[in-house]
JSON list of C-alpha atoms in Angstrom, two decimals:
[
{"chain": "A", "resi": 23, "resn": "UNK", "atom": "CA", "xyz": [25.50, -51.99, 229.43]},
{"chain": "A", "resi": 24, "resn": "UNK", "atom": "CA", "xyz": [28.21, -49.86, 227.51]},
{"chain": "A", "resi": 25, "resn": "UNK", "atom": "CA", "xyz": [31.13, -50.69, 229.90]},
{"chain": "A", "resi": 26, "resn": "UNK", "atom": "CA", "xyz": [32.37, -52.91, 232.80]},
{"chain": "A", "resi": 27, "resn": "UNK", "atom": "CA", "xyz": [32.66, -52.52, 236.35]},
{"chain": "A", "resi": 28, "resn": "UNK", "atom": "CA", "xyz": [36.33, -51.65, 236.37]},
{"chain": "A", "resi": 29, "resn": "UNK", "atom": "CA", "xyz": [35.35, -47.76, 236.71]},
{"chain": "A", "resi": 30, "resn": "UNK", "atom": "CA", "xyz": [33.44, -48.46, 240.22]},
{"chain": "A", "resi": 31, "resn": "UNK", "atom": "CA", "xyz": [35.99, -50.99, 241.24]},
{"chain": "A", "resi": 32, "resn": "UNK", "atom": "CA", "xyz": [38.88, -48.56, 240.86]},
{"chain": "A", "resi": 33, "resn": "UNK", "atom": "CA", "xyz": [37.56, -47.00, 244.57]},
{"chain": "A", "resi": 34, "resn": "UNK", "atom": "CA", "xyz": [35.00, -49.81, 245.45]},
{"chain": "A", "resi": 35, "resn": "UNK", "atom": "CA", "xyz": [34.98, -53.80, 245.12]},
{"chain": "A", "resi": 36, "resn": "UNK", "atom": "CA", "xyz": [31.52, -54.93, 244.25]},
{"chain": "A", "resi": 37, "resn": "UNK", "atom": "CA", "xyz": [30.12, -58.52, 243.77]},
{"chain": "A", "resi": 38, "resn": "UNK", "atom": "CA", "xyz": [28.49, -60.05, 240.89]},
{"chain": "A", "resi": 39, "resn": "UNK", "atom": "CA", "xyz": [25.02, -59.83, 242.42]},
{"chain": "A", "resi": 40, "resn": "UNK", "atom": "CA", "xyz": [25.93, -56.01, 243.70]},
{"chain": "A", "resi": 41, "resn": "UNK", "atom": "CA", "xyz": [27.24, -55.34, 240.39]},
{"chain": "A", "resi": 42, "resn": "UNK", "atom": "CA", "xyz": [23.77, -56.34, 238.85]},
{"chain": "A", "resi": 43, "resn": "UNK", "atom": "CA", "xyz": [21.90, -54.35, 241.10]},
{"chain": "A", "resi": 44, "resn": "UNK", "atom": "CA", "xyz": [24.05, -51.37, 240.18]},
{"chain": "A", "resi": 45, "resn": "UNK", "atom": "CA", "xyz": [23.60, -51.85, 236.32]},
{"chain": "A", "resi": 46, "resn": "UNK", "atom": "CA", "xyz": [20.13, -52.09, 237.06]},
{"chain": "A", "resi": 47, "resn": "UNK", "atom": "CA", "xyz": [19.47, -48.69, 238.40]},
{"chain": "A", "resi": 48, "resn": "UNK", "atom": "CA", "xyz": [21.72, -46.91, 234.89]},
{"chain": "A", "resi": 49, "resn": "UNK", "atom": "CA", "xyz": [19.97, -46.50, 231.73]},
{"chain": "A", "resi": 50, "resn": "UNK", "atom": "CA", "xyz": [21.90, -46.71, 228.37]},
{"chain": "A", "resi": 51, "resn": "UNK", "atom": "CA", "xyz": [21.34, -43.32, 225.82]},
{"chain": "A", "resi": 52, "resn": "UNK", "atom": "CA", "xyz": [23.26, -42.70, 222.54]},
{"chain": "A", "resi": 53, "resn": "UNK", "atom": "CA", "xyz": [23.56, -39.21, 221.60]},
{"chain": "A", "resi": 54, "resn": "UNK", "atom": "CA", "xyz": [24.55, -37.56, 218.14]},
{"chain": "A", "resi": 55, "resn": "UNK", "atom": "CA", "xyz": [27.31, -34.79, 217.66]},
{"chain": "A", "resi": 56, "resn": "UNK", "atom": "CA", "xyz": [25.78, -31.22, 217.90]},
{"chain": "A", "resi": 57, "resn": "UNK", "atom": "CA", "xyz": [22.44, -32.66, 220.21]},
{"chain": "A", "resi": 58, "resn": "UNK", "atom": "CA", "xyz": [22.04, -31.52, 223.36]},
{"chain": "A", "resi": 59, "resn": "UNK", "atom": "CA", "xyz": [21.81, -33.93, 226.58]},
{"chain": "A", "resi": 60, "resn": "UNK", "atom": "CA", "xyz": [19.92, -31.31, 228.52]},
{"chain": "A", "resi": 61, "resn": "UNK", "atom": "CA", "xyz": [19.00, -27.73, 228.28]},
{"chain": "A", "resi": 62, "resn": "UNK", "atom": "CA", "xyz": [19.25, -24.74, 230.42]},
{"chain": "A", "resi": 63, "resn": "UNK", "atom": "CA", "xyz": [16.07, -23.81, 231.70]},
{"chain": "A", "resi": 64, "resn": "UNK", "atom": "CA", "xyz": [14.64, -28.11, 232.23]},
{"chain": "A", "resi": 65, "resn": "UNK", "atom": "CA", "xyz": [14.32, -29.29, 235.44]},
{"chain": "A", "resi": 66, "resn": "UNK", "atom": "CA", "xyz": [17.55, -31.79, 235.92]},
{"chain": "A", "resi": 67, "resn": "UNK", "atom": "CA", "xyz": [16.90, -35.58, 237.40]},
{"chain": "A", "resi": 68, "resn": "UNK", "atom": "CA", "xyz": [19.67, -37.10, 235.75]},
{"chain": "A", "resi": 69, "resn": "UNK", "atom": "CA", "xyz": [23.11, -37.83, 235.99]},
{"chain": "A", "resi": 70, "resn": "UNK", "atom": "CA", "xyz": [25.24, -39.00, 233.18]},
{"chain": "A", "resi": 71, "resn": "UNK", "atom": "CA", "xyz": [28.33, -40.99, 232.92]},
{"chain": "A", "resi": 72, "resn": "UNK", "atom": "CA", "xyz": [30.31, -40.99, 229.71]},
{"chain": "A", "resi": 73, "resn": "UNK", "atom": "CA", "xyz": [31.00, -44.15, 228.01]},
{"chain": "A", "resi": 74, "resn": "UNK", "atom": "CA", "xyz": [32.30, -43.54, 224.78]},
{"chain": "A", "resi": 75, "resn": "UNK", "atom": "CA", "xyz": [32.43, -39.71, 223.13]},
{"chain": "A", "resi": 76, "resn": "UNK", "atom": "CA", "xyz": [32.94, -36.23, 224.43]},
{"chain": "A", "resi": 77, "resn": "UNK", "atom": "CA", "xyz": [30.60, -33.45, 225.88]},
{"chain": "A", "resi": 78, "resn": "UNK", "atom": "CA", "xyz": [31.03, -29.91, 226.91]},
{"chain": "A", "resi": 79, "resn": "UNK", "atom": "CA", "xyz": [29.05, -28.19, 229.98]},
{"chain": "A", "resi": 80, "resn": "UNK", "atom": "CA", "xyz": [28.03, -24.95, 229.02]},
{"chain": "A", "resi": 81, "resn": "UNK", "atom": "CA", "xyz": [26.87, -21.28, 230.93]},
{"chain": "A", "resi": 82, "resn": "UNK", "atom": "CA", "xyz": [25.05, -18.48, 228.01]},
{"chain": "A", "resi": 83, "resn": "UNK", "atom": "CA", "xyz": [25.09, -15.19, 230.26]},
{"chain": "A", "resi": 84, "resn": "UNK", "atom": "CA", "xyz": [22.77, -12.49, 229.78]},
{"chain": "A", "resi": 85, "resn": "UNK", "atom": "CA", "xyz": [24.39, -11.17, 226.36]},
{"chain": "A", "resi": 86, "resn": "UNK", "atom": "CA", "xyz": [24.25, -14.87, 225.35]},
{"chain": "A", "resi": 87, "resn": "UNK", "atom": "CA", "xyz": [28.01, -15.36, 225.58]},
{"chain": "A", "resi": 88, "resn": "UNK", "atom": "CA", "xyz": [28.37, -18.96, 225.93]},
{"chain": "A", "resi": 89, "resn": "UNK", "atom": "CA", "xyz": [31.41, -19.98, 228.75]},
{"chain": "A", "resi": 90, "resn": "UNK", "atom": "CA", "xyz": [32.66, -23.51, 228.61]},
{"chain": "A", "resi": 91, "resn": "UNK", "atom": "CA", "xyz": [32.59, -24.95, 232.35]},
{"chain": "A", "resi": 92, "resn": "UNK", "atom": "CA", "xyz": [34.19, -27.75, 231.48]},
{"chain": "A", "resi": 93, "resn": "UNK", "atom": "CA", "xyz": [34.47, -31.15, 229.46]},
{"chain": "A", "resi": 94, "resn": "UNK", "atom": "CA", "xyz": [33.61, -34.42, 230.15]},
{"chain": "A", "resi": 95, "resn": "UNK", "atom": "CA", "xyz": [35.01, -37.81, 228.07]},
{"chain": "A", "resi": 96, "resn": "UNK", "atom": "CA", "xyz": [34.64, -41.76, 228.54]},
{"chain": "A", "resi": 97, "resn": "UNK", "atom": "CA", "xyz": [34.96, -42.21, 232.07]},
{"chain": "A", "resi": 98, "resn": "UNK", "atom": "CA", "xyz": [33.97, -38.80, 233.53]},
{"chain": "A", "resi": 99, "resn": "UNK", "atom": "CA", "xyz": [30.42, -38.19, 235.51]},
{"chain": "A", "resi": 100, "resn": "UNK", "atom": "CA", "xyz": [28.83, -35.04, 233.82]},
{"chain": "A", "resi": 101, "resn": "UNK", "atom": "CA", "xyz": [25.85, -32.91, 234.50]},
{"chain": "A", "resi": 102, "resn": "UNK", "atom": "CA", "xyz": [24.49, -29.68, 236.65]},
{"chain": "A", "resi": 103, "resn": "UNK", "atom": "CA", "xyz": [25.29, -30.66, 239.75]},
{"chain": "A", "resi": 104, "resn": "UNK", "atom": "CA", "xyz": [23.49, -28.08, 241.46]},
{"chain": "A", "resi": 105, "resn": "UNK", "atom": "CA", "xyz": [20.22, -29.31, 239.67]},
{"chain": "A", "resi": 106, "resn": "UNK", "atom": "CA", "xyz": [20.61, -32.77, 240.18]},
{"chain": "A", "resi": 107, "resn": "UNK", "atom": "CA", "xyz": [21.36, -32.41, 243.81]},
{"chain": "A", "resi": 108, "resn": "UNK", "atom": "CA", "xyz": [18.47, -29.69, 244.61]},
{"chain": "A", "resi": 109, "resn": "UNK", "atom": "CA", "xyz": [16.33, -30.66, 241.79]},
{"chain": "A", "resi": 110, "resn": "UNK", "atom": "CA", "xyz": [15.87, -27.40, 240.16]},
{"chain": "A", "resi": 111, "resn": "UNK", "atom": "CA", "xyz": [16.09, -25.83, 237.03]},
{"chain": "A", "resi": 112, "resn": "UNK", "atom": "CA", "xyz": [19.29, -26.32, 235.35]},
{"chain": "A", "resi": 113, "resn": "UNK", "atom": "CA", "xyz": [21.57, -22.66, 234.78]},
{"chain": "A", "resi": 114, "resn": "UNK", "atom": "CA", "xyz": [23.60, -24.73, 232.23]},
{"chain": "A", "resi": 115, "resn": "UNK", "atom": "CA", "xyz": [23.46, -27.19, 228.94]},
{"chain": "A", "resi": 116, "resn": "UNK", "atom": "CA", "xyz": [25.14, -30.39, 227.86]},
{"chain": "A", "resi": 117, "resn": "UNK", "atom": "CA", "xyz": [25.80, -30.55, 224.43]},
{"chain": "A", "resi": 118, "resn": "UNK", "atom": "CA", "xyz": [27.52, -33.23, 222.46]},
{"chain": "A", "resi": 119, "resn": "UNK", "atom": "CA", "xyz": [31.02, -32.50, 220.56]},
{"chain": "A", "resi": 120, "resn": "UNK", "atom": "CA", "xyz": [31.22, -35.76, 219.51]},
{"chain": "A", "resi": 121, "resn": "UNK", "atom": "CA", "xyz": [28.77, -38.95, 219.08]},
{"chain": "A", "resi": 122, "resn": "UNK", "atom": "CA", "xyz": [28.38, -39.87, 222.78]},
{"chain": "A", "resi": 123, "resn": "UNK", "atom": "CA", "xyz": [27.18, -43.86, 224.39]},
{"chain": "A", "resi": 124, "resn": "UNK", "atom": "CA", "xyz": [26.01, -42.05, 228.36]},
{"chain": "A", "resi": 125, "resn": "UNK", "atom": "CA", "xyz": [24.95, -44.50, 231.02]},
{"chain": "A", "resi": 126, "resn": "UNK", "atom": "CA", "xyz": [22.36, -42.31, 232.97]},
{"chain": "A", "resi": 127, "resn": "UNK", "atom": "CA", "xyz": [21.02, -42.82, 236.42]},
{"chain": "A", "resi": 128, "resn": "UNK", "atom": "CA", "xyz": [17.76, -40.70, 238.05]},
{"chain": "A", "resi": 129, "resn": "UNK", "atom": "CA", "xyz": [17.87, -38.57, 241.24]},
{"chain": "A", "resi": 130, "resn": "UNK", "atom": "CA", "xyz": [15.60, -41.12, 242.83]},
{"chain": "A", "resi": 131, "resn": "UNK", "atom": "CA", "xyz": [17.45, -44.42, 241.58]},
{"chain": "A", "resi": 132, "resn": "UNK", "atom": "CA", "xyz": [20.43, -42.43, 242.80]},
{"chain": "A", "resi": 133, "resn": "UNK", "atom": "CA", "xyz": [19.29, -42.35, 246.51]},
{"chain": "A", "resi": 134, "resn": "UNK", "atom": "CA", "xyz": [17.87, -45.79, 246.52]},
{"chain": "A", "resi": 135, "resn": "UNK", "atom": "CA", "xyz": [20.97, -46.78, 245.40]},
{"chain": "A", "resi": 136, "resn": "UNK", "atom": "CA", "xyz": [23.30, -44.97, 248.09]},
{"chain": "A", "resi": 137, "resn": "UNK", "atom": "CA", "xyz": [20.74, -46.06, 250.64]},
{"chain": "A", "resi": 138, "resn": "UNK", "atom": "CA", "xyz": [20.55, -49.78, 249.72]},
{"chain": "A", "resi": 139, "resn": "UNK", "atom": "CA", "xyz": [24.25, -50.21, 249.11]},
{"chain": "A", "resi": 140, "resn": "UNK", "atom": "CA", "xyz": [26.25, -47.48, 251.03]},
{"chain": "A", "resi": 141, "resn": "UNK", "atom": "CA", "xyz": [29.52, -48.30, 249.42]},
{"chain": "A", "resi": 142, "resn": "UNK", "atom": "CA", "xyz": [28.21, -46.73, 246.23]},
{"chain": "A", "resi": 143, "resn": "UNK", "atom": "CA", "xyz": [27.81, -43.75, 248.51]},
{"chain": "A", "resi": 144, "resn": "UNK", "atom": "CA", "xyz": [31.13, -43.96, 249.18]},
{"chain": "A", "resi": 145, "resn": "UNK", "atom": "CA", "xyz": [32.30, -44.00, 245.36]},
{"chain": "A", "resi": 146, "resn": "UNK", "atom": "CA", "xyz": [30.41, -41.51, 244.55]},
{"chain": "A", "resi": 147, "resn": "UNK", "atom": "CA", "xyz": [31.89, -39.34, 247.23]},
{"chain": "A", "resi": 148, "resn": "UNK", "atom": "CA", "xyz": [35.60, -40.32, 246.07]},
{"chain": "A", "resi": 149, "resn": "UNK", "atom": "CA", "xyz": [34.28, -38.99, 242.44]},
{"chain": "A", "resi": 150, "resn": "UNK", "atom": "CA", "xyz": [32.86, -35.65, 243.74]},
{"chain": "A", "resi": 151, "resn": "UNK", "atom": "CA", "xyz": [36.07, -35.30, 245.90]},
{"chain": "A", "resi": 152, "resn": "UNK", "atom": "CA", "xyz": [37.85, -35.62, 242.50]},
{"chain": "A", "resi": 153, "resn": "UNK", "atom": "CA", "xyz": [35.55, -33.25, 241.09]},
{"chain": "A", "resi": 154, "resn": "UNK", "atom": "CA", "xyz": [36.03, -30.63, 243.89]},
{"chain": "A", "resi": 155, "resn": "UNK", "atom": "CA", "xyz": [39.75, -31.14, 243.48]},
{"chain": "A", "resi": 156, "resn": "UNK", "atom": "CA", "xyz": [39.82, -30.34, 239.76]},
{"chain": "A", "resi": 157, "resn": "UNK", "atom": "CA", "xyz": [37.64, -27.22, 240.46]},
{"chain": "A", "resi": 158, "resn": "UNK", "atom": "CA", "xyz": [39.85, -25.85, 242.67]},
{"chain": "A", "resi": 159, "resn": "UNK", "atom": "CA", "xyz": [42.87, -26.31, 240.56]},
{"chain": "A", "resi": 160, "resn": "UNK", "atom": "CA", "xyz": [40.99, -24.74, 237.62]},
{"chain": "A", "resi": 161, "resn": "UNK", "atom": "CA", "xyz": [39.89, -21.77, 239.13]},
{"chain": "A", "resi": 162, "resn": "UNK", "atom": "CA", "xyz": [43.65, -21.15, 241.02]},
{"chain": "A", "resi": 163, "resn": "UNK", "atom": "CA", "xyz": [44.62, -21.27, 237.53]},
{"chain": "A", "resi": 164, "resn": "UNK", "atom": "CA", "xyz": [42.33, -18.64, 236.45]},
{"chain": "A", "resi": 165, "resn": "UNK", "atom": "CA", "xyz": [43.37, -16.67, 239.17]},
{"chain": "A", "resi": 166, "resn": "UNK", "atom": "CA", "xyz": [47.23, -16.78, 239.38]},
{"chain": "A", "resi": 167, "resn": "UNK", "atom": "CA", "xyz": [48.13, -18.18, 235.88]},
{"chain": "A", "resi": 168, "resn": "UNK", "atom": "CA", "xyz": [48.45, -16.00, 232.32]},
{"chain": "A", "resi": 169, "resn": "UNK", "atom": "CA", "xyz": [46.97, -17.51, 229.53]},
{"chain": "A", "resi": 170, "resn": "UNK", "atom": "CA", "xyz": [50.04, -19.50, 227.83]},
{"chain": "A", "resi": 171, "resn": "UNK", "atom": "CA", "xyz": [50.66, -21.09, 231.63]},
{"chain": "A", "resi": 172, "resn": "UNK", "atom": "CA", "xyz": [46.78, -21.76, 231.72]},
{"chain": "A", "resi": 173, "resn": "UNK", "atom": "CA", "xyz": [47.13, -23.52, 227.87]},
{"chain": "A", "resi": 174, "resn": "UNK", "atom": "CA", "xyz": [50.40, -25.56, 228.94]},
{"chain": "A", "resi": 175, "resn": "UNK", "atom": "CA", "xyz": [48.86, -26.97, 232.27]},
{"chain": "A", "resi": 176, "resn": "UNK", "atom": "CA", "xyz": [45.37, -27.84, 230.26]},
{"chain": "A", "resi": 177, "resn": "UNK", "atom": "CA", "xyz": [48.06, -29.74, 227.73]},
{"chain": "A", "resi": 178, "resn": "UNK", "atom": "CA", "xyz": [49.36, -31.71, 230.72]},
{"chain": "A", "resi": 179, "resn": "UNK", "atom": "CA", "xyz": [46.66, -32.50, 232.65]},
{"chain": "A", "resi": 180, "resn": "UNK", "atom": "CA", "xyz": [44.22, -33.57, 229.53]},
{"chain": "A", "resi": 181, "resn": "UNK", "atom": "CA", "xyz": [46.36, -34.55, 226.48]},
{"chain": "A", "resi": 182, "resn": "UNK", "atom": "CA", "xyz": [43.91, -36.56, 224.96]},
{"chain": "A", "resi": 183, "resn": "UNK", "atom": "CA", "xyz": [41.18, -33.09, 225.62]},
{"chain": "A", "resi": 184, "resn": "UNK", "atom": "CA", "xyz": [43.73, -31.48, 223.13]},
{"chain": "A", "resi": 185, "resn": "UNK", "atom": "CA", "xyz": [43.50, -33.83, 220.25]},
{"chain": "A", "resi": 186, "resn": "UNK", "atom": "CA", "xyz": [39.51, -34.27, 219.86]},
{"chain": "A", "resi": 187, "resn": "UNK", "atom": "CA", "xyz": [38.48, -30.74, 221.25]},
{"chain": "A", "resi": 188, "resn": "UNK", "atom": "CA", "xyz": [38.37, -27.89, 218.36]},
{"chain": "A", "resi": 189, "resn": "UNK", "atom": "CA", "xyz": [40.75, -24.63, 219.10]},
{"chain": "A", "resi": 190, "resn": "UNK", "atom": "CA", "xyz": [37.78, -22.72, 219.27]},
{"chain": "A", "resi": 191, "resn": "UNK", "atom": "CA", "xyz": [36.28, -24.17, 221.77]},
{"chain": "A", "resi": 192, "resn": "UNK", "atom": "CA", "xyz": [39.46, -24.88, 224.15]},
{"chain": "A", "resi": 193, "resn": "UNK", "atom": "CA", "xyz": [39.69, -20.96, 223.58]},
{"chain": "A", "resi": 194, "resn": "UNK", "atom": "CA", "xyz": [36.20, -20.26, 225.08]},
{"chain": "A", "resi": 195, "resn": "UNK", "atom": "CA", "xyz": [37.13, -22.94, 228.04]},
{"chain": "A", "resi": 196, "resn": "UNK", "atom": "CA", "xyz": [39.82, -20.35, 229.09]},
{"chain": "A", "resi": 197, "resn": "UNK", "atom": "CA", "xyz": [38.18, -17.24, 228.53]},
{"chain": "A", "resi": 198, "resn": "UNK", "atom": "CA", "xyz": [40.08, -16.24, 225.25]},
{"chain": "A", "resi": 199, "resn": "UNK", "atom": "CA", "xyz": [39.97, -15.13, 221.77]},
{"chain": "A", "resi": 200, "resn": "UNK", "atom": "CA", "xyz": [40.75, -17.94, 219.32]},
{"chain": "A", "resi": 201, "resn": "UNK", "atom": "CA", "xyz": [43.11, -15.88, 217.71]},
{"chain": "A", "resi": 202, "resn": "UNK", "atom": "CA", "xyz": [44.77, -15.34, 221.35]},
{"chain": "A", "resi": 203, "resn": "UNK", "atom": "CA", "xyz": [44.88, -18.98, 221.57]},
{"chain": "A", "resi": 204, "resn": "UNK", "atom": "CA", "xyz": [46.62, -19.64, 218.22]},
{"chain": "A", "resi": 205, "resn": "UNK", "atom": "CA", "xyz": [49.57, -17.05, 219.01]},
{"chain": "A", "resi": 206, "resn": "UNK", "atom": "CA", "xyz": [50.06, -18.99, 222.11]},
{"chain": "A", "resi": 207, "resn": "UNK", "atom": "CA", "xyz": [50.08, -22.34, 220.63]},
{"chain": "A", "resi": 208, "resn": "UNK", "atom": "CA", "xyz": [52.79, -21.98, 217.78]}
]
């Protein structure tokens, strides 16, 4: 396993033989810089939790614009949730920004597991709630803030984002030019 239980025990206590059972069901991956996780278009069983490197979640539209949805680093829960969930064909891609350790668990192993021990329902409800929480706050920010308040509160929020995420790419996660981005930041 690439990490301990301390990121389930934060919201749930688990014992040694739960804990094994858990670890069980997740499947180690290493992935490169520049490779992708999954592809848009591939039919999504999988859902990925971030041990060690960085990933962005990505939307092309149809003029093959590519639109950041957001980033995921150690300790974040990553993929198309709508795919996972309905098992469809994902509308999005995963690709790697840096080298990335994921601990992956399947759609299936993913029921059996909230059915066999519902407290890992439970965490994984806290999670999306988390999830849900930083969705809204994004896209209230995209809707009331200008782009220097949008830049400042992505500073505070995710000050480690800052450092390992290129200004290029922070640029396309709020819908500006780089060169927008750069007058802002001086």
């Amino acid at each position: 396993m690439f990490y301990t239980p301390n990121h389930i025990e934060k919201i749930i206590s688990l014992t040694d033989s739960e804990f094994e059972f858990v670890a069980s069901l997740f499947t180690p991956k290493v992935y490169r810089k520049g490779q992708f996780i999954f592809h848009e278009g591939e039919y999504l069983t999988k859902n990925f939790f971030v041990c060690r490197g960085l990933v962005k979640l990505v939307y092309n539209d149809s003029d093959a614009r590519e639109h950041i949805v957001s980033f995921a680093m150690e300790d974040w829960w990553e993929t198309d949730f709508e795919a996972f969930y309905t098992q469809k064909k994902t509308t999005m891609s995963l690709i790697c920004l840096e080298d990335t350790d994921v601990l992956f668990i399947t759609y299936d192993d993913y029921k059996h597991l909230c059915n066999a021990l519902p407290k890992m329902e439970h965490f994984f409800l806290e999670k999306a709630y988390f999830g849900f929480i930083a969705a809204q706050k994004r896209i209230l920010s995209a809707l009331t803030l200008n782009t220097a308040e949008r830049y400042r509160q992505l500073i505070e929020r995710y000050p480690n984002l800052i450092q390992r995420v290129p200004k290029s790419q922070l640029a396309a996660y709020l819908g500006v030019s780089r060169e927008t981005l750069s007058r802002i930041s001086l």
